[in-house]
Every structure is written in structure tokens, then in C-alpha cells.
Short mmCIF file of C-alpha atoms in Angstrom, two decimals:
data_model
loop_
_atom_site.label_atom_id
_atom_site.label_comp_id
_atom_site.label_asym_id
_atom_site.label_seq_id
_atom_site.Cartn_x
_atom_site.Cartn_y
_atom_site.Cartn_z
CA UNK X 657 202.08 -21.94 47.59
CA UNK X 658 204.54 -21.55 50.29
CA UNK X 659 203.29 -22.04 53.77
CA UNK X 660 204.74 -18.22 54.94
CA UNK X 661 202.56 -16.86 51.98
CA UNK X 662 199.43 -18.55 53.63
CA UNK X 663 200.34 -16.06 57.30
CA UNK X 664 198.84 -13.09 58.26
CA UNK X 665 200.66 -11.34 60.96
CA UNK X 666 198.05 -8.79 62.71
CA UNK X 667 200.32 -6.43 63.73
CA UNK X 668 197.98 -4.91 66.92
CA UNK X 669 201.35 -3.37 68.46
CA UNK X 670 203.11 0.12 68.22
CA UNK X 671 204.56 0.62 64.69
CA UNK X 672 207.92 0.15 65.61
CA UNK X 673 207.33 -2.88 67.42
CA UNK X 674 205.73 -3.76 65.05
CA UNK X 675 208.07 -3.41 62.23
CA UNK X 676 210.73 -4.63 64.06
CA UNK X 677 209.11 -8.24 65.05
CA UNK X 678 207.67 -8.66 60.92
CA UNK X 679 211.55 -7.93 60.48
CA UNK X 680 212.74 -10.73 62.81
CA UNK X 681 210.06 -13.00 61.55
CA UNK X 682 209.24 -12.17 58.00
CA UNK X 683 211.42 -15.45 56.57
CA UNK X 684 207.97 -17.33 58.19
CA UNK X 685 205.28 -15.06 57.49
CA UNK X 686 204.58 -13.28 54.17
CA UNK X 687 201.84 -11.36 54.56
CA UNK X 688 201.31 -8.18 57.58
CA UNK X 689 197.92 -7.01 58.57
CA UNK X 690 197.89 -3.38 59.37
CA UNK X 691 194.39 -2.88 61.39
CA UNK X 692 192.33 0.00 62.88
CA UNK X 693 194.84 1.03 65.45
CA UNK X 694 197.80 1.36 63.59
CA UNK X 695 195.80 3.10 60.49
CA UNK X 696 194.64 5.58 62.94
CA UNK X 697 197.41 6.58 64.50
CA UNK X 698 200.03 6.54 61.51
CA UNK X 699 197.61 5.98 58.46
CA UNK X 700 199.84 5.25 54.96
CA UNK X 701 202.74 5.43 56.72
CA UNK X 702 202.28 2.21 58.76
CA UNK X 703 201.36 0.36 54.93
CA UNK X 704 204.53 1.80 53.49
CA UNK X 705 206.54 0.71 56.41
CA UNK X 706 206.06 -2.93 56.27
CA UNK X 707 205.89 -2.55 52.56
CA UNK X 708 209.29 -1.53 52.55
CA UNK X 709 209.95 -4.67 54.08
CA UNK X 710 208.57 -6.89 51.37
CA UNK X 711 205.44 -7.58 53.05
CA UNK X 712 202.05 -7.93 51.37
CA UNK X 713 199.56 -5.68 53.57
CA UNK X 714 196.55 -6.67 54.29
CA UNK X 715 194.75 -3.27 55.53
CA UNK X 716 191.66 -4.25 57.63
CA UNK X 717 189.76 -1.17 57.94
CA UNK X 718 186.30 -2.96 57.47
CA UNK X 719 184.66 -0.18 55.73
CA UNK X 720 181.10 0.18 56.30
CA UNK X 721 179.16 3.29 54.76
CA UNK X 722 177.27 4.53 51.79
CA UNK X 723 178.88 3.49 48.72
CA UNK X 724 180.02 7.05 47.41
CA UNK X 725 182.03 6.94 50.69
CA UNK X 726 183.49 3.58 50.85
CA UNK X 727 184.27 3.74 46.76
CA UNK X 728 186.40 6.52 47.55
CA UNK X 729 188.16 5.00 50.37
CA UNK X 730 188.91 1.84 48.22
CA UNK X 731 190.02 3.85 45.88
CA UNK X 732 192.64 5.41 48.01
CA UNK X 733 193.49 2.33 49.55
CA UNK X 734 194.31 1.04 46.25
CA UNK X 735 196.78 3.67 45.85
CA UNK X 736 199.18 2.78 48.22
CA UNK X 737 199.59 -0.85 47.25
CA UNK X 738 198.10 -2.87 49.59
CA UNK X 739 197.12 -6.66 48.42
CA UNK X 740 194.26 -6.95 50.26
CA UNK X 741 191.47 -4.52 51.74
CA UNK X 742 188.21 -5.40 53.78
CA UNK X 743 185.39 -4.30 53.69
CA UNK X 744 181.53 -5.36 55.74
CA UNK X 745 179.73 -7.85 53.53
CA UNK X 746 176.57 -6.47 55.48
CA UNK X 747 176.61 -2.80 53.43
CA UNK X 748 175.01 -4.94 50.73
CA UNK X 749 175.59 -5.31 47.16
CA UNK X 750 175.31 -1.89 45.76
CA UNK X 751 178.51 -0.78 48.54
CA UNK X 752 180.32 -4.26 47.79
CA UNK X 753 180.14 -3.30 44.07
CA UNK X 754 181.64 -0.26 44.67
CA UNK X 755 184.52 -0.92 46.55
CA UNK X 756 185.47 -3.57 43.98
CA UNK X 757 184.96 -0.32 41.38
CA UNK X 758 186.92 2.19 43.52
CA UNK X 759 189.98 -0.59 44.23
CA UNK X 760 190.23 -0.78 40.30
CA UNK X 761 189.76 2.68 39.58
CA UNK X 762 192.75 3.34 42.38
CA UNK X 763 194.95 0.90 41.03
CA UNK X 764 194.98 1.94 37.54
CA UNK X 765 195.65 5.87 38.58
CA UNK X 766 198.30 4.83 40.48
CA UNK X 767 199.99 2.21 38.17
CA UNK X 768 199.48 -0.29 41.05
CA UNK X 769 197.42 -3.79 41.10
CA UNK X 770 194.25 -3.75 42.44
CA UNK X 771 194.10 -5.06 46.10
CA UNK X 772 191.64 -7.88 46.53
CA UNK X 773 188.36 -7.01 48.45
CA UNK X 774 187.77 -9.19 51.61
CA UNK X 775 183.75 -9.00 52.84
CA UNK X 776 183.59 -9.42 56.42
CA UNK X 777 180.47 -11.76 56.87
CA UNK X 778 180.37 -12.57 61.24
CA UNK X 779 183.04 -11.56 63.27
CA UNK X 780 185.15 -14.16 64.86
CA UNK X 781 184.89 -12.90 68.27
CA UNK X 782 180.99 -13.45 68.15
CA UNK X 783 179.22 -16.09 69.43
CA UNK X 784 175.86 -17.12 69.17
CA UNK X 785 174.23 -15.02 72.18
CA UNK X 786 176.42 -11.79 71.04
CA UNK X 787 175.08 -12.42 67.75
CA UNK X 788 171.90 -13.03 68.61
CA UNK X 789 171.66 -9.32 70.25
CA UNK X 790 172.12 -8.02 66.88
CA UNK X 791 170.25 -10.56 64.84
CA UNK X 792 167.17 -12.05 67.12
CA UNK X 793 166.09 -15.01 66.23
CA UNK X 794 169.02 -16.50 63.82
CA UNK X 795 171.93 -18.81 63.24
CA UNK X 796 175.29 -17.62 62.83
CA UNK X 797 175.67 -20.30 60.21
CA UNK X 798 172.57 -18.54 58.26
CA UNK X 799 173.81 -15.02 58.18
CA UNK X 800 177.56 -16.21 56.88
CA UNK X 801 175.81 -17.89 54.09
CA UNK X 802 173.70 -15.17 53.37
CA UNK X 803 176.13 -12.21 53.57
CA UNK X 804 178.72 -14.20 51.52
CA UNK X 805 176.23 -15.40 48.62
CA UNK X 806 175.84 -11.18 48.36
CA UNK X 807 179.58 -10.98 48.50
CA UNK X 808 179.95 -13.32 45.81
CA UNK X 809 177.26 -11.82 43.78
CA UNK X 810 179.22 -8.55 43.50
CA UNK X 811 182.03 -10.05 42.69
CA UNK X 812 184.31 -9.35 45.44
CA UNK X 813 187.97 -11.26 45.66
CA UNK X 814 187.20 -13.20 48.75
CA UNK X 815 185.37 -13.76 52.42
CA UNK X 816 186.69 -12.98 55.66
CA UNK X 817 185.50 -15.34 57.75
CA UNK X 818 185.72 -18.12 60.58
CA UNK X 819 187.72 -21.61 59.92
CA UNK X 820 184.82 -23.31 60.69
CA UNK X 821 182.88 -22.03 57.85
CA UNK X 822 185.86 -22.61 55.20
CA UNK X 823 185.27 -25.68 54.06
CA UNK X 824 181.29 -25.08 53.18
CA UNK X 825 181.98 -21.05 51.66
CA UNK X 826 184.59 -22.86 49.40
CA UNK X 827 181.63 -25.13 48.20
CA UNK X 828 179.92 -21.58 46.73
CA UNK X 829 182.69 -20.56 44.72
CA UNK X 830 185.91 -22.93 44.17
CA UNK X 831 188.35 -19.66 43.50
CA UNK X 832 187.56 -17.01 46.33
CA UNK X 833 189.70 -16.06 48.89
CA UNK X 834 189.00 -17.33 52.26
CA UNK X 835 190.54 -15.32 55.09
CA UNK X 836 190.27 -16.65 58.68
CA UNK X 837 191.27 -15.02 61.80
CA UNK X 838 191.05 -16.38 64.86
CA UNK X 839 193.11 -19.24 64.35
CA UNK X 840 194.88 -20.55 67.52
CA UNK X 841 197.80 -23.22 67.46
CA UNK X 842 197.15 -26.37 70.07
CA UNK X 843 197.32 -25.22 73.56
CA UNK X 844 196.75 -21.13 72.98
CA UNK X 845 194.73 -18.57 74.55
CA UNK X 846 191.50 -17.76 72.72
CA UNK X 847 191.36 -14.32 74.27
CA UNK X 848 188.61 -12.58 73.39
CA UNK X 849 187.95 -15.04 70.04
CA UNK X 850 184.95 -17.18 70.09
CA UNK X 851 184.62 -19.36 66.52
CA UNK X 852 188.70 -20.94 66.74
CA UNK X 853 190.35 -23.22 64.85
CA UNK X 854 194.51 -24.83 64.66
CA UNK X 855 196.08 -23.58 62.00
CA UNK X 856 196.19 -26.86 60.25
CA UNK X 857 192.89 -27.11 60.42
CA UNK X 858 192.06 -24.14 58.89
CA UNK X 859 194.46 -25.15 55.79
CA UNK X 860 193.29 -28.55 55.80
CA UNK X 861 189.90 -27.12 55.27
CA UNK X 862 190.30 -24.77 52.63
CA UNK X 863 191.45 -21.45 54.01
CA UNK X 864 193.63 -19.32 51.51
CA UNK X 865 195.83 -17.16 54.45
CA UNK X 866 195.49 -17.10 58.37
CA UNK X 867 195.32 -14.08 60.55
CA UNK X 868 197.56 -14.19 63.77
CA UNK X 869 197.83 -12.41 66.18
CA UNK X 870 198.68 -12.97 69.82
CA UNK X 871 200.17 -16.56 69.54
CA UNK X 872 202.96 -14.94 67.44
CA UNK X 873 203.19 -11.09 69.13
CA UNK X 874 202.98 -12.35 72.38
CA UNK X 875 205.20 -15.16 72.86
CA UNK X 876 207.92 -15.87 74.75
CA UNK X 877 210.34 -16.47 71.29
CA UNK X 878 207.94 -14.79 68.40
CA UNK X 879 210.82 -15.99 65.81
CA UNK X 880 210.02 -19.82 67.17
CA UNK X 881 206.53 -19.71 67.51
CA UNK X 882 206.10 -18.07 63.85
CA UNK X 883 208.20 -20.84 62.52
CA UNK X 884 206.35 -23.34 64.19
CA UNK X 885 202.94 -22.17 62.77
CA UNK X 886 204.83 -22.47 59.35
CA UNK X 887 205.81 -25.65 59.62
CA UNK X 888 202.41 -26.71 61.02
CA UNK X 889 200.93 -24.70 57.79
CA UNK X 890 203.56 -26.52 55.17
CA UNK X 891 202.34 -30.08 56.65
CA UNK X 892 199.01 -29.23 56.43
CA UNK X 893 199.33 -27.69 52.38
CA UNK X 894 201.43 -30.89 51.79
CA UNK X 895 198.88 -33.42 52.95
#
């Protein structure tokens, strides 16, 4: 696989900004996340437009609802092309199931190939007392484990989840997809990440594509630091 295949720009900026960097950098980065703010404000419009520029789109909209609702949203979702959709491992099996259902049942209206569904299991950003407000009285570790063994049960495409947890979710099933965000290249802010990892670490450990942000975006030279994190990727795929 080549190493700008394996990068996820999140694209957290104003669409044209937006479109203009993934331009600039897109002979180092294959794949563009279009999140919550960009969806909101421009909805389709910000998938087609980095479509258009022979991106792959990633649209993290981490649905989370009853499963009439969120089969219908995959569904529509599916229709614009995007390659991969997320969804919250935590709606249980019965919404996983249908999200996989609506992304198939989209696809093949619209002549399109289904996107893969990504269950979120623990946001990176949380750490163990944030998580702990939410879930008294457990591990982090525990609930990934748990929320992805439902995740794998209904059959979803892949896991979106923290580098540190690649390497023992790959152990569950050898073929899903492993997303990781918060990756951070040597010497980087984490912001307002908590579970980090290099980006040759997460590769080294099993992680199928990396979601970055800031370190790219914000930059002084976006074009060098995105073709730094490729090279750092390549090594890492080649070792």
C-alpha cells in the first residue's frame, strides 16, 4: 500500500481552506476526513468537493441513534461516495447492523461502492478520569475491547480507535480496519488529545490509515510537514 493511502487529513478548517491545502498536499496524503463542522455547515457539498479532487472521504459524523435513524443516514451517506463512514460502536449491535444494511442498501441505489463502517469504541481525547465520569468504576482498555468485540460481531468494516490499542484489536480479527486519530509526529502538540502515538508507531503496530490533523493544518510549511509524515509512514510499512 502506498504510505499517502495510509493518511487521513482531518480537514477541521473552512472549506476553502480546506480544499485548497488537500490540493497543495494531496501527492502525500490520499485520503480527506470531512468531520462535524464542515458537514454542518456545507453538508454533501464539502464530500463532493474534495472528491473532485481525487480524494477518498472519510465522513466522520459518528452517528449515534435508534437504528431506523442511523440506517437511513448510512444510507444517504452511501450515496454520495464516501469510502468510509463512522459510526458509535456504543449504539450496540442491533444500530451497528443497520448502518452496515443502510451503507449497502445506499450504495447499490446509487451505483456506488459501499463505504466501509468505522465503530467508534473510546475517544482519543479521553483519558482515564474523563472516562471514568461516564463509565465509574472501569478501564479504558475494558470498554475498547468490549465495544469492538460488538463491532465485530455485526460485522462492521473496521474500529476507530487509539494507536495504542492497534496492535491487540488486530489480534480479534486479522482483516478489519483500524483507524487511529490522534497520532502526533516526534516533538508535536497533543492539544486537546490524550491516548497519542508517532505515526510510525501507529503503522508499525498495525494501524490501516492515520487521522491528522493539526501537525499538518497548522504548520509552518503544511506541503513539508505532510511529506515528512509520508516518508515517516513509507519507512515504517517497509520495515
Amino acid at each position: 500500500m502506498p504510505a499517502r493511502d495510509a493518511i487521513a487529513l482531518a480537514a477541521d478548517l473552512p472549506l476553502q481552506q480546506a480544499t485548497s491545502l488537500y490540493d497543495r498536499i494531496s501527492p502525500h496524503v490520499g485520503i480527506v476526513k470531512v468531520g462535524l463542522s464542515l458537514f454542518v455547515e456545507h453538508g454533501p457539498l464539502a464530500v463532493k468537493a474534495f472528491a473532485d479532487l481525487g480524494a477518498r472521504v472519510f465522513l466522520d459524523l459518528k452517528l449515534h441513534d435508534i437504528p431506523n435513524t442511523v440506517e437511513l443516514a448510512s444510507a444517504r451517506a452511501a450515496a454520495l461516495g464516501v469510502s468510509y463512514l463512522t459510526v458509535h460502536a456504543s449504539g450496540g449491535t442491533d444500530m451497528l447492523v443497520a448502518a452496515v444494511r443502510g451503507a449497502e442498501s445506499g450504495a447499490k441505489t446509487s451505483g456506488r461502492a459501499p463505504p466501509e463502517i468505522l465503530a467508534v469504541t473510546v475517544l482519543t481525547s479521553m483519558n482515564s478520569a474523563t472516562f471514568n465520569e461516564v463509565v465509574p468504576s472501569s478501564e479504558i482498555d475494558e470498554q475498547v475491547d468490549r465495544l469492538a468485540r460488538v463491532a465485530v460481531k455485526a460485522n462492521v468494516g473496521g474500529l476507530v480507535c487509539s494507536a495504542r490499542e492497534v496492535s491487540r484489536l488486530r489480534q480479534m480479527k486479522s482483516d478489519l480496519i483500524l483507524c487511529t486519530p490522534g497520532i502526533r509526529p516526534e516533538g508535536s502538540a497533543a492539544n486537546d488529545q490524550s491516548r497519542v502515538e508517532t505515526p510510525a508507531t501507529a503503522i508499525a503496530s498495525g494501524a490501516t490509515f492515520l487521522v491528522i490533523g493539526r501537525p499538518i493544518y497548522a504548520a509552518i510549511d503544511p506541503l513539508d510537514a505532510a511529506r515528512r509524515i509520508e516518508c515517516e509512514v513509507q519507512s515504517a510499512l517497509s520495515a
